[in-house]
PDB file of C-alpha atoms in Angstrom:
ATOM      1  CA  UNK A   1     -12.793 -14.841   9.978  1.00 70.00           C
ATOM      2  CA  UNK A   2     -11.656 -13.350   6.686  1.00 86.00           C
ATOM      3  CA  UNK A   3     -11.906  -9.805   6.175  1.00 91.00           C
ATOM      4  CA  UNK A   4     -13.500  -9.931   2.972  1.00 95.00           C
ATOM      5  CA  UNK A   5     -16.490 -11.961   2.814  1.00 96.00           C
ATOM      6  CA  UNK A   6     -18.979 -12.408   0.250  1.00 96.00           C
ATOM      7  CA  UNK A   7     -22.069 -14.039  -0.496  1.00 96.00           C
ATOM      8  CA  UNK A   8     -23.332 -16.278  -2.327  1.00 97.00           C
ATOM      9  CA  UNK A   9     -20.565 -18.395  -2.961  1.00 96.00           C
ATOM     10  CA  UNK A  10     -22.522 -19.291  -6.435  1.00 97.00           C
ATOM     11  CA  UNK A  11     -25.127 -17.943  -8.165  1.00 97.00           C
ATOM     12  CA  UNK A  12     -27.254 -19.277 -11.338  1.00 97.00           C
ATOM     13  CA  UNK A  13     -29.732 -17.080 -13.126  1.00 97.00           C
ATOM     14  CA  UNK A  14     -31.855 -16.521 -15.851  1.00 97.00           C
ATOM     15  CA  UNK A  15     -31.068 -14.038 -18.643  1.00 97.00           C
ATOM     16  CA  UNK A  16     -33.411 -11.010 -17.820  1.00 97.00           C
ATOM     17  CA  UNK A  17     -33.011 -11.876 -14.254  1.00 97.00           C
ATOM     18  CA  UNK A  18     -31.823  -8.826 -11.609  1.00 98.00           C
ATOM     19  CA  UNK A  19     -28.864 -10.085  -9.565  1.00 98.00           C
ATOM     20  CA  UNK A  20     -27.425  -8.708  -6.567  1.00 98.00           C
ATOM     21  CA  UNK A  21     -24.121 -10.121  -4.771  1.00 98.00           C
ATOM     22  CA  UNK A  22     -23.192  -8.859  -1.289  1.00 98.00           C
ATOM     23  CA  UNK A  23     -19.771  -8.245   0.536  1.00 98.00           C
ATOM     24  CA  UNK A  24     -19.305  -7.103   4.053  1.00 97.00           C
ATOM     25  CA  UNK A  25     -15.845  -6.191   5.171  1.00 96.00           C
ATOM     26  CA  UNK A  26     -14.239  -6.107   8.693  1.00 93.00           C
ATOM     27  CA  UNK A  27     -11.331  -3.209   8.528  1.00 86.00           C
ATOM     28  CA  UNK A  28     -11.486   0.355   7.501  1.00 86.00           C
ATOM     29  CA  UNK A  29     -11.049   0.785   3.777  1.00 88.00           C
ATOM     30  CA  UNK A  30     -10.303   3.816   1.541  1.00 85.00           C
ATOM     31  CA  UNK A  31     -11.431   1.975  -1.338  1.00 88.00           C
ATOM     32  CA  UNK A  32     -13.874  -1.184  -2.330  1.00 93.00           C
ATOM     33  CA  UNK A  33     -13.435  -2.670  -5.721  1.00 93.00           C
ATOM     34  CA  UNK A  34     -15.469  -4.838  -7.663  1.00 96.00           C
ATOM     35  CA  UNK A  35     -13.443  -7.317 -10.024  1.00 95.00           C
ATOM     36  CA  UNK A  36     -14.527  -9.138 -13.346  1.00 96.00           C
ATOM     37  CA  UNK A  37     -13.268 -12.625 -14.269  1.00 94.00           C
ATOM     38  CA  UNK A  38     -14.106 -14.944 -16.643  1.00 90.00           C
ATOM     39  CA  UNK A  39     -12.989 -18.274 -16.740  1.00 83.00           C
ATOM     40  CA  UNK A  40      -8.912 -18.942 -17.051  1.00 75.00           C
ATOM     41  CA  UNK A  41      -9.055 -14.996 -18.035  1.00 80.00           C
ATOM     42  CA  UNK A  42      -7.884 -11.614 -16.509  1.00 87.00           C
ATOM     43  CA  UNK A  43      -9.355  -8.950 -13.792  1.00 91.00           C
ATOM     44  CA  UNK A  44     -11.408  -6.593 -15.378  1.00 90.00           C
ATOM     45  CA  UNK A  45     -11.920  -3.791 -12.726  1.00 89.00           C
ATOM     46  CA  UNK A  46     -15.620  -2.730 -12.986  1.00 93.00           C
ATOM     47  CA  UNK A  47     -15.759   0.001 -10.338  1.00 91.00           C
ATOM     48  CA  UNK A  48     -13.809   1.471  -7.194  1.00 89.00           C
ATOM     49  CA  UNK A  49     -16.159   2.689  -4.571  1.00 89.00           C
ATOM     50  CA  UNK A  50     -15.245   4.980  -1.290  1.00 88.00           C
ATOM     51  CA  UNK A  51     -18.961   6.025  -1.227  1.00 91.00           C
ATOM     52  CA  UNK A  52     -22.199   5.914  -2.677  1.00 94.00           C
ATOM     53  CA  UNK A  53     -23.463   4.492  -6.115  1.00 96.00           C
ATOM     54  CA  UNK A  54     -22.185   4.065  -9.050  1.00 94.00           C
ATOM     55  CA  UNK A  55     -23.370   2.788 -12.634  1.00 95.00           C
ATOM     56  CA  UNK A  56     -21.842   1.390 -15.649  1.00 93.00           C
ATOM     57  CA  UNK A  57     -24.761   0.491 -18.269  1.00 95.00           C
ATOM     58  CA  UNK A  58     -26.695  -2.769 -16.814  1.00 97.00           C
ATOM     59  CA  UNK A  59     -24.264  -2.680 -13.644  1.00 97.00           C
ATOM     60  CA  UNK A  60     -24.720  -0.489 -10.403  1.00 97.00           C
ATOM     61  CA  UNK A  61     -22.812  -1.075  -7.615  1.00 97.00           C
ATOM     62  CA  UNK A  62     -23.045   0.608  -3.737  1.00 97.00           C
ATOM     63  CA  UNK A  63     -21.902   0.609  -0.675  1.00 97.00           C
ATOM     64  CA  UNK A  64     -22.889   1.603   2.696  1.00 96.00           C
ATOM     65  CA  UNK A  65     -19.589   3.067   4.851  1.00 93.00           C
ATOM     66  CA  UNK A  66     -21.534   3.024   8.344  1.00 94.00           C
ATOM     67  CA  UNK A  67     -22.571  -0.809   7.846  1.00 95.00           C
ATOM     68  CA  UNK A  68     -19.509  -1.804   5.963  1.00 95.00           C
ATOM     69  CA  UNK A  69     -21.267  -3.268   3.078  1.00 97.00           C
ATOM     70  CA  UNK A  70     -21.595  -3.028  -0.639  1.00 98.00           C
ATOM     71  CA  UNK A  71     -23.783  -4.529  -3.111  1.00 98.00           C
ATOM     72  CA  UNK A  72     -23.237  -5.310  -6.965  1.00 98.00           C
ATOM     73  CA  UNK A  73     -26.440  -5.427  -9.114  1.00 98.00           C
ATOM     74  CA  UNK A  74     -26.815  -6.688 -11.907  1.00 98.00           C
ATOM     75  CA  UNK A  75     -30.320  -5.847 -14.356  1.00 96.00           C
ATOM     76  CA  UNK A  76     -31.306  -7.245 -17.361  1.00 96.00           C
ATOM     77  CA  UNK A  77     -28.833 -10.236 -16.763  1.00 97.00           C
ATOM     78  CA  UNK A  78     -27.551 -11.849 -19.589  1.00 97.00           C
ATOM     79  CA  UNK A  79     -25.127 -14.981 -20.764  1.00 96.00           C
ATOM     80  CA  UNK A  80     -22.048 -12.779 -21.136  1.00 95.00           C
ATOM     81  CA  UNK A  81     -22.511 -11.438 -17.413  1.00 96.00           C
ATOM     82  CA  UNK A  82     -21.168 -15.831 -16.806  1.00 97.00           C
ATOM     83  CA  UNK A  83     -18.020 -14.718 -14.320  1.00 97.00           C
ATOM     84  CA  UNK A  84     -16.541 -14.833 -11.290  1.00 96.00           C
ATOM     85  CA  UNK A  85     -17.029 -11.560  -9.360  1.00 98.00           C
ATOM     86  CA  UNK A  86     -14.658 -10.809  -6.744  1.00 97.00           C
ATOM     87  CA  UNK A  87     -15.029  -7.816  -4.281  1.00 97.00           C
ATOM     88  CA  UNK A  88     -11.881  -6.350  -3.007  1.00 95.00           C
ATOM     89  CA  UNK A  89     -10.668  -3.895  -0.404  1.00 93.00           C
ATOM     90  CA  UNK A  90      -7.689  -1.564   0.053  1.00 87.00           C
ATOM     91  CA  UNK A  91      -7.108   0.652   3.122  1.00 77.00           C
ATOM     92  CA  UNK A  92      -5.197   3.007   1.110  1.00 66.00           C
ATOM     93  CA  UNK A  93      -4.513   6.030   2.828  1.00 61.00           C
ATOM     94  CA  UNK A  94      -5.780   3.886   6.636  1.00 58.00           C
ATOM     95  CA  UNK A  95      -2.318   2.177   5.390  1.00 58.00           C
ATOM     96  CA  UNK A  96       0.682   2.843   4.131  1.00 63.00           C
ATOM     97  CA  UNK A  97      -0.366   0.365   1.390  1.00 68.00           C
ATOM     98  CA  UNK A  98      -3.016   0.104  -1.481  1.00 77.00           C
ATOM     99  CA  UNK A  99      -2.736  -3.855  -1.962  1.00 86.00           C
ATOM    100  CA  UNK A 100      -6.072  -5.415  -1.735  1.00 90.00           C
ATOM    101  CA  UNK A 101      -7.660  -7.695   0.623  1.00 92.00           C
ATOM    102  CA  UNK A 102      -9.900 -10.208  -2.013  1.00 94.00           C
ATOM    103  CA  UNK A 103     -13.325 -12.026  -0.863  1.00 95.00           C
ATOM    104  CA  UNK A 104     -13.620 -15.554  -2.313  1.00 93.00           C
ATOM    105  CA  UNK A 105     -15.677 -14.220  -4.705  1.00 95.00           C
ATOM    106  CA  UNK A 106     -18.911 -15.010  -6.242  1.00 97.00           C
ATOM    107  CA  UNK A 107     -19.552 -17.392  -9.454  1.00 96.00           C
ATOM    108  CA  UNK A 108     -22.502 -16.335 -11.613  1.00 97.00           C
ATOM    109  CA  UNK A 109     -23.600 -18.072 -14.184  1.00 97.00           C
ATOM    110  CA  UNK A 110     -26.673 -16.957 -16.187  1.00 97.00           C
ATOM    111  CA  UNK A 111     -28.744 -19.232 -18.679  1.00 97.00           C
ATOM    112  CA  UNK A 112     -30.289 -18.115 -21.974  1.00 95.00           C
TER     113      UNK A 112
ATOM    114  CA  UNK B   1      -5.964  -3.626 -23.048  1.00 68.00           C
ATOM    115  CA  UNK B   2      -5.461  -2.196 -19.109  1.00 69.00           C
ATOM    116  CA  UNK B   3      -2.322  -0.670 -20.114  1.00 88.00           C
ATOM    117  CA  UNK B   4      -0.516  -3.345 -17.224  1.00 94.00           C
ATOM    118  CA  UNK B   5       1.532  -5.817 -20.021  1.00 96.00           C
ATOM    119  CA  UNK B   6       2.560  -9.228 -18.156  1.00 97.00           C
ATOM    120  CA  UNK B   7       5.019 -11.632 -20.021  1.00 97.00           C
ATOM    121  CA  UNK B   8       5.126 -14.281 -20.757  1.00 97.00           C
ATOM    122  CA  UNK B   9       0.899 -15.333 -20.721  1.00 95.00           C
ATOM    123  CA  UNK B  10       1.251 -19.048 -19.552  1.00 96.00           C
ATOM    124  CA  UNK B  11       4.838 -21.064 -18.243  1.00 97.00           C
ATOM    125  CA  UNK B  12       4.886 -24.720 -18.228  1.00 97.00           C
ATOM    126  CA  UNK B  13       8.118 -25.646 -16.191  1.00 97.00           C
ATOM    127  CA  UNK B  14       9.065 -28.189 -13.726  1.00 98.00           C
ATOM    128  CA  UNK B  15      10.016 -28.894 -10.187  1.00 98.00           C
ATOM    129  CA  UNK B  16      13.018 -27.834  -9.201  1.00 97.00           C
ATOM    130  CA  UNK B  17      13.258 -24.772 -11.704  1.00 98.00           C
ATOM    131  CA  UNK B  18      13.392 -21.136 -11.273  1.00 98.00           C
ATOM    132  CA  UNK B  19      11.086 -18.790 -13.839  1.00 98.00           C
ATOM    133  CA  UNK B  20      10.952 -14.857 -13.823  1.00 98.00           C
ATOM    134  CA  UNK B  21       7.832 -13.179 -14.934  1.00 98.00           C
ATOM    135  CA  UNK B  22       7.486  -9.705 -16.087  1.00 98.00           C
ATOM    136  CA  UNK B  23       5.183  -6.784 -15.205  1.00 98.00           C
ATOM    137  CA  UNK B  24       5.093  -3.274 -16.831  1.00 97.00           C
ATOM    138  CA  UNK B  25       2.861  -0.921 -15.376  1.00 95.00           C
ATOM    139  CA  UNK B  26       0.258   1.384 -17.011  1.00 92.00           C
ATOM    140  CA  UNK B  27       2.592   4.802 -18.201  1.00 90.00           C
ATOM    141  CA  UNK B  28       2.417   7.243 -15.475  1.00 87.00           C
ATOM    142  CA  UNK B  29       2.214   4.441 -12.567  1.00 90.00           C
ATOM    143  CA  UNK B  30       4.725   4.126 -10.200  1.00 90.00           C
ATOM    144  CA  UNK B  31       3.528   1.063  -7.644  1.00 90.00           C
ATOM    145  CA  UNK B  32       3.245  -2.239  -8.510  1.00 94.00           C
ATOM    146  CA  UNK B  33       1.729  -5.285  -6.982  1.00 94.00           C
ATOM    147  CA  UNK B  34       2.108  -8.728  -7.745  1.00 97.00           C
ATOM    148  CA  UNK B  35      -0.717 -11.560  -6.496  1.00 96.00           C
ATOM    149  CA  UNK B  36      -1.093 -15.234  -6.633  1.00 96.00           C
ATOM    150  CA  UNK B  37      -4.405 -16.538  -7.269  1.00 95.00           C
ATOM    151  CA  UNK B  38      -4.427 -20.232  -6.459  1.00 91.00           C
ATOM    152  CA  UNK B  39      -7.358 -22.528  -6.774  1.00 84.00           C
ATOM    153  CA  UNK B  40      -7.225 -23.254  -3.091  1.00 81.00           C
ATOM    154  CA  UNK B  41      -6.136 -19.697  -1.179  1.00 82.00           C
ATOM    155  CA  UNK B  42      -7.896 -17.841  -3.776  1.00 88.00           C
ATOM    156  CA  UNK B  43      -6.504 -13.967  -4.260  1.00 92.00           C
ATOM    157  CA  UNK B  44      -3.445 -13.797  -2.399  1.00 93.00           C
ATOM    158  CA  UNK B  45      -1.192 -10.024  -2.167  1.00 94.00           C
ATOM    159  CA  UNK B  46       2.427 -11.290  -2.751  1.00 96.00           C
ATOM    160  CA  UNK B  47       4.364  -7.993  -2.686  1.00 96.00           C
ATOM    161  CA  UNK B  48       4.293  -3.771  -3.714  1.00 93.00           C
ATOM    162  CA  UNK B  49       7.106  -2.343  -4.910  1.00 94.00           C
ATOM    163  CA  UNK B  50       6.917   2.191  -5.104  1.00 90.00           C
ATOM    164  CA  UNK B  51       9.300   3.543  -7.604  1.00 90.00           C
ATOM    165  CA  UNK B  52      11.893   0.924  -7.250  1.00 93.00           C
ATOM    166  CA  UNK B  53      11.804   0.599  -3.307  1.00 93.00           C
ATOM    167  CA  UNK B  54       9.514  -2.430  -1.924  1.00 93.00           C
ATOM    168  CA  UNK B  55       6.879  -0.876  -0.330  1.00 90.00           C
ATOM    169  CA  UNK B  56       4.450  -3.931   1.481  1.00 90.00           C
ATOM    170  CA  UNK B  57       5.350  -7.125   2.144  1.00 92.00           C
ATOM    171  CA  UNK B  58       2.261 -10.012   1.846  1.00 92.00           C
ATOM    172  CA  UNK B  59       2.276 -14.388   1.781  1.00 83.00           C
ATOM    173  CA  UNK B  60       5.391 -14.524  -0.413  1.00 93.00           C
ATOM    174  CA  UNK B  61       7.163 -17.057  -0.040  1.00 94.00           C
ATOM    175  CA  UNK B  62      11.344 -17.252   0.574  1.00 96.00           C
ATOM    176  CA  UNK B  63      11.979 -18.585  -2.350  1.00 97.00           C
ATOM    177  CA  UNK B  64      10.070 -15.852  -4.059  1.00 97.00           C
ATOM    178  CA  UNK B  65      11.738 -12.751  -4.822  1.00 97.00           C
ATOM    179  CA  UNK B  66      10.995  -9.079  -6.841  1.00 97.00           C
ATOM    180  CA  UNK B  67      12.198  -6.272  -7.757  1.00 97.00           C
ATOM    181  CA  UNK B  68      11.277  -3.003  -9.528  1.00 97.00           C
ATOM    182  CA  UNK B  69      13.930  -1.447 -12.145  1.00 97.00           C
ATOM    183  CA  UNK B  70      15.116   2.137 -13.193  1.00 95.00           C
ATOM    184  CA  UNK B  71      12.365   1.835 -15.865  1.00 95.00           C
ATOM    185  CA  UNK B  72       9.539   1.274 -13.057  1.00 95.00           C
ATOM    186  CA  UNK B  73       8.380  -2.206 -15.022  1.00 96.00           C
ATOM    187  CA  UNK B  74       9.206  -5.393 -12.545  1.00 98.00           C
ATOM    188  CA  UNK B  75      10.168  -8.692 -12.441  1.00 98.00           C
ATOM    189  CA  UNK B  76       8.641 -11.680 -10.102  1.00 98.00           C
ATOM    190  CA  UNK B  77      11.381 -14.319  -9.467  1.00 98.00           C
ATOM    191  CA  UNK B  78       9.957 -18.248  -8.620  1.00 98.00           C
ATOM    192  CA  UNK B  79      12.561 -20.699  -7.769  1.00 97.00           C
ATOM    193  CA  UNK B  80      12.883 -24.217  -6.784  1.00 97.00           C
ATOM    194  CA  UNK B  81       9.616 -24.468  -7.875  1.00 98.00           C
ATOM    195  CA  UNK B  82       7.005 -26.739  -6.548  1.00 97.00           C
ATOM    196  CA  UNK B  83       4.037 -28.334  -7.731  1.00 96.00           C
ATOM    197  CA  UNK B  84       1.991 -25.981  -5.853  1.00 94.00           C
ATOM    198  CA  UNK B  85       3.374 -23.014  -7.127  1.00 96.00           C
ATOM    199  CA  UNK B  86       1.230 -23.539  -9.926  1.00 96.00           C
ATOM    200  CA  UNK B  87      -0.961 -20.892 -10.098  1.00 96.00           C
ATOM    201  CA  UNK B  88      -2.073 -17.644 -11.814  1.00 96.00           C
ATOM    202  CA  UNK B  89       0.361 -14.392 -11.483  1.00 97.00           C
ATOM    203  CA  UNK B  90      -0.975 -11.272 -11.594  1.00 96.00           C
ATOM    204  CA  UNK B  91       0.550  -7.517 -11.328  1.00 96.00           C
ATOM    205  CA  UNK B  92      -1.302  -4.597 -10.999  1.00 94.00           C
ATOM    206  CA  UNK B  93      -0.195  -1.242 -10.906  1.00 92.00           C
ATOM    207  CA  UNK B  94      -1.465   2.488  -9.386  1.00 87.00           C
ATOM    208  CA  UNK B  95      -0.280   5.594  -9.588  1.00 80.00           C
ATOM    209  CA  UNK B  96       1.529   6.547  -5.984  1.00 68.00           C
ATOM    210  CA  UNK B  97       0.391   4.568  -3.063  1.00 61.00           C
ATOM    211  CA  UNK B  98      -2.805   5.898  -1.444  1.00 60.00           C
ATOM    212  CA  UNK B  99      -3.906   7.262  -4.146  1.00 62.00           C
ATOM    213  CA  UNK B 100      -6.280   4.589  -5.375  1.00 60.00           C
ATOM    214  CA  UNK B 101      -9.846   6.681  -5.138  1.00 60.00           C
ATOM    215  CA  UNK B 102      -8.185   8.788  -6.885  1.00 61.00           C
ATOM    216  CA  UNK B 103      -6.252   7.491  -9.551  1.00 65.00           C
ATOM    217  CA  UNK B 104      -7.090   3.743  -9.965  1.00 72.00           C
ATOM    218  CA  UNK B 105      -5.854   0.764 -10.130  1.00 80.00           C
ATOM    219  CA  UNK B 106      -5.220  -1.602 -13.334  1.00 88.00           C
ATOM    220  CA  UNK B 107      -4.850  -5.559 -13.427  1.00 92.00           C
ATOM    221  CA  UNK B 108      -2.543  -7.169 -15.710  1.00 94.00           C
ATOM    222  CA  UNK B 109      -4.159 -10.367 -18.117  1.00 93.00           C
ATOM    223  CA  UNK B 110      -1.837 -12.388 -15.684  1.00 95.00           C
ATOM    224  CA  UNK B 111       0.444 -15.233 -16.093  1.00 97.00           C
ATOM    225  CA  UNK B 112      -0.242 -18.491 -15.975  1.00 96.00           C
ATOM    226  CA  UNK B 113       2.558 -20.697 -14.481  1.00 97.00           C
ATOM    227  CA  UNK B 114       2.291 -25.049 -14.321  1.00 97.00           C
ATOM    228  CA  UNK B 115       4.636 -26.570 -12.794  1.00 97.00           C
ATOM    229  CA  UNK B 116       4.854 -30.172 -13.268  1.00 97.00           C
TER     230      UNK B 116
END
C-alpha cells in the first residue's frame, strides 16, 4: 500500500465548477505539500501544510493531522486550473530527511 | 522563476552513454534533492545531498551517481544509460534539512532526458 494515496485518479470539470481532490497518508509527516504540473512542464509548489487551512486566491487547501488527510479545493474552476496535482509528504523533523513521499497524483482537466 | 536553475532543459542521448545534469539551488539553500519522475513509477526521491555531504539515500540506481560541490550547486551523473532511464529529472532544494515548515522547499523546471 503506498503511503501517499490520492483520489481521484482523474478528474474532468466544468469551468465555474468547485473541485476538491483528497489525499490520505500512512506515516507521520512534518509537512504535506500540494504540487502544480502542467503537461511536459515543472512543479509549481502551491502550498506546504503542517496544519490547518490555507488560501491562495481561488485555491484553499487543508488538512486534518488526527485523520491524516488533506483536501485541495478548487472554486470558480477554470481552463488554466488543466494540471496534474500531486500531493506530497515529508517527515522532516520525524526524519532525518525532508525528501518527499509523492501520491500518483490527480489529473484535472476543466472545460470552458 | 523558483530560484532552483537545472541545466541543460531536455537531453536526447543514447544507450550506452553517460550524461551529467546540473542543479543550483535557490541562494541561501543548502540541501538538495534530485527525483525521477517516470511515466510508470511516477515521483520517485533519488538522493539529498546537505552542504556537500549526502544526506538520504532513495531508488537510485548503481549506475547513478551525485555529488554536491564547494559552491553548494550539484551534479546528477547517468551512465550506461538505458532506454528506461528516460525520464524527467528534477532537483529541488531547502534550506537545512528539517526545516521545510519553516523555510520551504523549491522545484527546479526539471530536465528532460530521452534516451534512445
Amino acid at each position: 500500500k503506498n503511503e501517499v494515496e490520492q483520489s481521484p485518479q482523474n478528474l474532468t470539470a466544468q469551468e465555474g465548477e468547485f473541485i476538491t481532490i483528497n489525499c490520505s497518508y500512512s506515516v507521520g509527516i512534518s509537512a504535506l505539500h500540494w504540487l502544480q504540473q502542467h503537461p511536459g512542464g515543472g512543479i509549481v509548489s502551491l502550498f506546504m501544510l503542517s496544519s490547518g487551512k490555507k488560501k491562495h486566491g481561488r485555491l484553499i487547501a487543508t488538512i486534518n493531522i488526527q485523520e491524516k488527510h488533506s483536501s485541495l479545493h478548487i472554486t470558480a474552476s477554470h481552463p488554466r486550473d488543466s494540471a496534474v496535482y500531486i500531493c506530497a509528504v515529508s517527515k522532516g523533523w520525524l526524519g532525518n530527511t525532508d525528501k518527499l513521499i509523492f501520491g500518483t497524483g490527480t489529473r484535472l482537466q476543466v472545460f470552458p | 522563476d523558483s530560484g532552483v536553475t537545472q541545466t541543460p532543459k531536455h537531453l536526447i542521448t543514447a544507450t550506452g552513454q553517460r550524461v551529467t545534469l546540473r542543479c543550483s539551488p535557490r541562494s541561501g539553500d543548502l540541501s538538495v534533492y534530485w527525483y525521477q519522475q517516470s511515466l510508470d513509477q511516477g515521483l520517485q526521491f533519488l538522493i539529498q545531498y546537505y552542504n556537500g555531504e549526502e544526506r538520504a539515500k532513495g531508488n537510485i540506481l548503481e549506475r547513478f551517481s551525485a555529488q554536491q560541490f564547494p559552491d553548494l550547486h550539484s551534479e546528477l551523473n547517468l551512465s550506461s544509460l538505458e532506454l528506461g532511464d528516460s525520464a524527467l529529472y528534477f532537483c529541488a532544494s531547502s534550506f537545512l534539512p528539517r526545516t521545510v515548515v519553516r523555510y520551504g522547499y523549491t522545484f527546479g523546471s526539471g530536465t528532460r532526458l530521452t534516451v534512445v
